[in-house]
């Protein structure tokens, strides 16, 4: 068992990449969660009526249900999940599919038209480069086989953010500031100052 002094030292050395801190900062502060989502997805989102950290939908005794690091529903019909992943367990694509399935179940109420489906957005912030290509962002898309120029809109956006990317040319300044903060703790704009 760890002593109090060891735990205290670990807490003082923890950064935003510590799951407890990440969940506390973004899962319990609507303004910071909104800012994070807008910087990651480079799109405006609404105000969050529902926002939770460590949100669990484990209401089934047999089948797996995920526990979300941060989960939010805005007033523009977006359901958003952002996960911090510090180690590569070599199951990320399958994990995203399960998380997506759980969000999809909440995207349409009984009796609604399929055109009323809420948009679901999932982001995994990875402290490793899943595909080893040094790209800062990997957007997962659904296309028609043999016709990859045809994008299929299923009402979902799944993105893997590589926090270890070094080639940041052409990226928006607010995203670069966020990435720098995650990796170094350096505050360089109003948003990272608010997070800090």
mmCIF file of C-alpha atoms in Angstrom:
data_model
loop_
_atom_site.group_PDB
_atom_site.id
_atom_site.type_symbol
_atom_site.label_atom_id
_atom_site.label_comp_id
_atom_site.label_asym_id
_atom_site.label_seq_id
_atom_site.Cartn_x
_atom_site.Cartn_y
_atom_site.Cartn_z
ATOM 1 C CA UNK A 1 0.000 0.000 0.000
ATOM 2 C CA UNK A 2 1.242 3.471 -0.860
ATOM 3 C CA UNK A 3 1.983 5.901 1.939
ATOM 4 C CA UNK A 4 0.251 9.255 2.220
ATOM 5 C CA UNK A 5 3.434 11.103 1.324
ATOM 6 C CA UNK A 6 3.936 9.042 -1.851
ATOM 7 C CA UNK A 7 0.316 9.644 -2.866
ATOM 8 C CA UNK A 8 0.649 13.369 -2.134
ATOM 9 C CA UNK A 9 3.811 13.582 -4.259
ATOM 10 C CA UNK A 10 2.148 11.747 -7.154
ATOM 11 C CA UNK A 11 -0.832 14.098 -6.964
ATOM 12 C CA UNK A 12 1.438 17.170 -7.059
ATOM 13 C CA UNK A 13 3.248 15.791 -10.124
ATOM 14 C CA UNK A 14 0.065 14.825 -11.987
ATOM 15 C CA UNK A 15 -0.773 16.634 -15.219
ATOM 16 C CA UNK A 16 -3.860 16.964 -17.417
ATOM 17 C CA UNK A 17 -2.950 13.536 -18.851
ATOM 18 C CA UNK A 18 -3.829 11.952 -15.521
ATOM 19 C CA UNK A 19 -7.297 10.399 -15.960
ATOM 20 C CA UNK A 20 -8.604 11.679 -12.633
ATOM 21 C CA UNK A 21 -7.563 15.254 -13.404
ATOM 22 C CA UNK A 22 -8.760 15.042 -17.011
ATOM 23 C CA UNK A 23 -12.172 13.747 -15.943
ATOM 24 C CA UNK A 24 -12.483 16.310 -13.165
ATOM 25 C CA UNK A 25 -11.480 19.301 -15.322
ATOM 26 C CA UNK A 26 -13.492 18.478 -18.439
ATOM 27 C CA UNK A 27 -16.255 16.281 -17.040
ATOM 28 C CA UNK A 28 -17.456 18.791 -14.483
ATOM 29 C CA UNK A 29 -17.001 22.150 -16.206
ATOM 30 C CA UNK A 30 -19.342 22.901 -19.105
ATOM 31 C CA UNK A 31 -17.323 25.839 -20.462
ATOM 32 C CA UNK A 32 -14.057 23.882 -20.525
ATOM 33 C CA UNK A 33 -15.715 20.823 -22.060
ATOM 34 C CA UNK A 34 -17.289 23.011 -24.753
ATOM 35 C CA UNK A 35 -13.910 24.639 -25.470
ATOM 36 C CA UNK A 36 -12.209 21.242 -25.663
ATOM 37 C CA UNK A 37 -14.817 19.865 -28.060
ATOM 38 C CA UNK A 38 -14.653 22.937 -30.300
ATOM 39 C CA UNK A 39 -10.863 22.801 -30.497
ATOM 40 C CA UNK A 40 -10.751 19.075 -31.185
ATOM 41 C CA UNK A 41 -13.521 18.897 -33.763
ATOM 42 C CA UNK A 42 -13.058 22.453 -35.139
ATOM 43 C CA UNK A 43 -16.814 23.035 -35.037
ATOM 44 C CA UNK A 44 -19.245 24.942 -32.874
ATOM 45 C CA UNK A 45 -21.320 22.995 -30.401
ATOM 46 C CA UNK A 46 -24.210 24.131 -28.251
ATOM 47 C CA UNK A 47 -24.595 24.514 -24.529
ATOM 48 C CA UNK A 48 -24.455 21.362 -22.481
ATOM 49 C CA UNK A 49 -27.613 20.419 -20.648
ATOM 50 C CA UNK A 50 -26.052 17.139 -19.597
ATOM 51 C CA UNK A 51 -22.368 16.751 -18.755
ATOM 52 C CA UNK A 52 -20.785 14.068 -16.620
ATOM 53 C CA UNK A 53 -17.427 12.511 -15.936
ATOM 54 C CA UNK A 54 -17.061 8.787 -15.477
ATOM 55 C CA UNK A 55 -20.551 8.307 -16.977
ATOM 56 C CA UNK A 56 -21.613 4.684 -16.935
ATOM 57 C CA UNK A 57 -24.476 3.012 -18.737
ATOM 58 C CA UNK A 58 -23.657 -0.402 -17.283
ATOM 59 C CA UNK A 59 -27.261 -1.424 -16.894
ATOM 60 C CA UNK A 60 -26.951 -4.831 -18.533
ATOM 61 C CA UNK A 61 -25.832 -7.895 -16.632
ATOM 62 C CA UNK A 62 -24.494 -9.836 -19.607
ATOM 63 C CA UNK A 63 -23.224 -7.477 -22.297
ATOM 64 C CA UNK A 64 -20.432 -4.956 -21.958
ATOM 65 C CA UNK A 65 -21.339 -1.309 -21.519
ATOM 66 C CA UNK A 66 -18.607 1.344 -21.537
ATOM 67 C CA UNK A 67 -17.786 3.869 -18.851
ATOM 68 C CA UNK A 68 -17.161 7.209 -20.528
ATOM 69 C CA UNK A 69 -14.386 9.533 -19.312
ATOM 70 C CA UNK A 70 -16.460 12.561 -20.319
ATOM 71 C CA UNK A 71 -19.989 12.504 -21.707
ATOM 72 C CA UNK A 72 -22.034 15.481 -22.827
ATOM 73 C CA UNK A 73 -25.277 16.241 -24.619
ATOM 74 C CA UNK A 74 -25.699 19.732 -26.022
ATOM 75 C CA UNK A 75 -28.765 21.692 -27.062
ATOM 76 C CA UNK A 76 -27.887 21.280 -30.765
ATOM 77 C CA UNK A 77 -28.551 17.514 -30.666
ATOM 78 C CA UNK A 78 -24.940 16.387 -30.333
ATOM 79 C CA UNK A 79 -23.909 13.541 -28.037
ATOM 80 C CA UNK A 80 -20.195 13.761 -27.305
ATOM 81 C CA UNK A 81 -17.713 11.427 -25.649
ATOM 82 C CA UNK A 82 -14.046 12.307 -25.153
ATOM 83 C CA UNK A 83 -11.644 9.690 -23.851
ATOM 84 C CA UNK A 84 -8.058 9.988 -22.669
ATOM 85 C CA UNK A 85 -5.989 6.927 -23.581
ATOM 86 C CA UNK A 86 -2.496 6.815 -22.094
ATOM 87 C CA UNK A 87 -1.449 3.342 -23.175
ATOM 88 C CA UNK A 88 -1.907 1.371 -26.356
ATOM 89 C CA UNK A 89 -3.806 -1.816 -25.537
ATOM 90 C CA UNK A 90 -4.066 -2.662 -29.258
ATOM 91 C CA UNK A 91 -7.867 -2.624 -29.188
ATOM 92 C CA UNK A 92 -8.693 1.012 -29.910
ATOM 93 C CA UNK A 93 -10.741 0.543 -33.091
ATOM 94 C CA UNK A 94 -12.876 -2.129 -31.408
ATOM 95 C CA UNK A 95 -13.209 0.052 -28.311
ATOM 96 C CA UNK A 96 -14.394 2.974 -30.455
ATOM 97 C CA UNK A 97 -16.995 0.705 -32.107
ATOM 98 C CA UNK A 98 -18.410 -0.338 -28.702
ATOM 99 C CA UNK A 99 -18.463 3.252 -27.433
ATOM 100 C CA UNK A 100 -20.122 4.345 -30.668
ATOM 101 C CA UNK A 101 -22.783 1.646 -30.330
ATOM 102 C CA UNK A 102 -23.600 2.850 -26.843
ATOM 103 C CA UNK A 103 -23.959 6.452 -28.026
ATOM 104 C CA UNK A 104 -26.012 5.380 -31.044
ATOM 105 C CA UNK A 105 -28.566 3.770 -28.713
ATOM 106 C CA UNK A 106 -29.156 7.233 -27.228
ATOM 107 C CA UNK A 107 -29.238 9.089 -30.548
ATOM 108 C CA UNK A 108 -32.843 8.358 -31.510
ATOM 109 C CA UNK A 109 -35.939 8.078 -29.357
ATOM 110 C CA UNK A 110 -38.768 5.673 -30.092
ATOM 111 C CA UNK A 111 -41.112 7.123 -32.693
ATOM 112 C CA UNK A 112 -38.609 9.623 -34.096
ATOM 113 C CA UNK A 113 -37.713 9.777 -37.777
ATOM 114 C CA UNK A 114 -34.234 8.519 -38.640
ATOM 115 C CA UNK A 115 -33.546 12.040 -39.929
ATOM 116 C CA UNK A 116 -33.930 13.281 -36.334
ATOM 117 C CA UNK A 117 -31.007 11.154 -35.145
ATOM 118 C CA UNK A 118 -28.643 13.111 -32.918
ATOM 119 C CA UNK A 119 -25.070 13.473 -34.119
ATOM 120 C CA UNK A 120 -22.570 11.430 -32.123
ATOM 121 C CA UNK A 121 -18.960 12.544 -31.746
ATOM 122 C CA UNK A 122 -16.248 10.427 -30.165
ATOM 123 C CA UNK A 123 -12.674 11.572 -29.639
ATOM 124 C CA UNK A 124 -9.831 9.501 -28.257
ATOM 125 C CA UNK A 125 -6.871 11.581 -27.120
ATOM 126 C CA UNK A 126 -4.002 9.100 -27.339
ATOM 127 C CA UNK A 127 -0.617 9.533 -25.730
ATOM 128 C CA UNK A 128 0.777 7.314 -28.491
ATOM 129 C CA UNK A 129 0.650 7.215 -32.285
ATOM 130 C CA UNK A 130 -1.763 4.370 -33.060
ATOM 131 C CA UNK A 131 -0.827 4.090 -36.732
ATOM 132 C CA UNK A 132 2.792 5.265 -36.560
ATOM 133 C CA UNK A 133 2.364 7.899 -39.293
ATOM 134 C CA UNK A 134 3.098 10.995 -37.145
ATOM 135 C CA UNK A 135 -0.261 12.477 -38.095
ATOM 136 C CA UNK A 136 -1.849 14.589 -35.362
ATOM 137 C CA UNK A 137 -5.399 13.576 -36.300
ATOM 138 C CA UNK A 138 -6.831 10.337 -37.681
ATOM 139 C CA UNK A 139 -10.468 10.760 -38.761
ATOM 140 C CA UNK A 140 -12.279 7.479 -39.199
ATOM 141 C CA UNK A 141 -14.723 7.624 -42.097
ATOM 142 C CA UNK A 142 -17.192 5.275 -43.753
ATOM 143 C CA UNK A 143 -16.946 5.064 -47.535
ATOM 144 C CA UNK A 144 -18.322 2.876 -50.295
ATOM 145 C CA UNK A 145 -15.844 0.137 -51.203
ATOM 146 C CA UNK A 146 -14.247 0.853 -54.557
ATOM 147 C CA UNK A 147 -15.739 4.370 -54.503
ATOM 148 C CA UNK A 148 -13.842 5.932 -51.595
ATOM 149 C CA UNK A 149 -14.864 9.398 -52.763
ATOM 150 C CA UNK A 150 -18.437 8.567 -51.648
ATOM 151 C CA UNK A 151 -18.724 9.332 -47.937
ATOM 152 C CA UNK A 152 -21.542 7.653 -46.055
ATOM 153 C CA UNK A 153 -23.158 9.937 -43.459
ATOM 154 C CA UNK A 154 -24.224 7.767 -40.539
ATOM 155 C CA UNK A 155 -24.511 10.682 -38.142
ATOM 156 C CA UNK A 156 -21.284 9.857 -36.351
ATOM 157 C CA UNK A 157 -17.812 11.320 -36.111
ATOM 158 C CA UNK A 158 -14.966 9.249 -34.681
ATOM 159 C CA UNK A 159 -11.518 10.801 -34.364
ATOM 160 C CA UNK A 160 -8.234 9.642 -32.876
ATOM 161 C CA UNK A 161 -5.955 12.481 -31.758
ATOM 162 C CA UNK A 162 -2.257 11.652 -31.587
ATOM 163 C CA UNK A 163 -0.839 13.685 -28.707
ATOM 164 C CA UNK A 164 2.672 12.558 -29.706
ATOM 165 C CA UNK A 165 2.559 14.029 -33.245
ATOM 166 C CA UNK A 166 5.449 16.344 -34.068
ATOM 167 C CA UNK A 167 4.337 17.568 -37.516
ATOM 168 C CA UNK A 168 1.762 20.233 -36.650
ATOM 169 C CA UNK A 169 2.062 22.304 -39.832
ATOM 170 C CA UNK A 170 -1.228 23.692 -41.073
ATOM 171 C CA UNK A 171 -3.160 22.955 -37.891
ATOM 172 C CA UNK A 172 -5.304 25.646 -36.241
ATOM 173 C CA UNK A 173 -3.433 27.642 -33.592
ATOM 174 C CA UNK A 174 -5.974 26.787 -30.877
ATOM 175 C CA UNK A 175 -5.442 23.058 -31.471
ATOM 176 C CA UNK A 176 -1.646 23.441 -31.434
ATOM 177 C CA UNK A 177 -1.920 25.351 -28.135
ATOM 178 C CA UNK A 178 -4.061 22.548 -26.702
ATOM 179 C CA UNK A 179 -1.669 19.833 -27.872
ATOM 180 C CA UNK A 180 1.303 21.751 -26.469
ATOM 181 C CA UNK A 181 -0.467 22.118 -23.133
ATOM 182 C CA UNK A 182 -1.225 18.392 -22.957
ATOM 183 C CA UNK A 183 2.407 17.519 -23.625
ATOM 184 C CA UNK A 184 4.322 20.217 -21.751
ATOM 185 C CA UNK A 185 1.880 22.036 -19.473
ATOM 186 C CA UNK A 186 2.787 25.279 -21.279
ATOM 187 C CA UNK A 187 -0.007 27.850 -21.202
ATOM 188 C CA UNK A 188 -0.158 29.818 -24.457
ATOM 189 C CA UNK A 189 -3.719 31.120 -24.853
ATOM 190 C CA UNK A 190 -6.811 31.989 -22.833
ATOM 191 C CA UNK A 191 -8.249 28.471 -23.056
ATOM 192 C CA UNK A 192 -5.142 26.644 -21.817
ATOM 193 C CA UNK A 193 -4.883 29.241 -19.022
ATOM 194 C CA UNK A 194 -8.455 28.431 -17.985
ATOM 195 C CA UNK A 195 -7.708 24.690 -18.054
ATOM 196 C CA UNK A 196 -4.519 25.204 -16.068
#
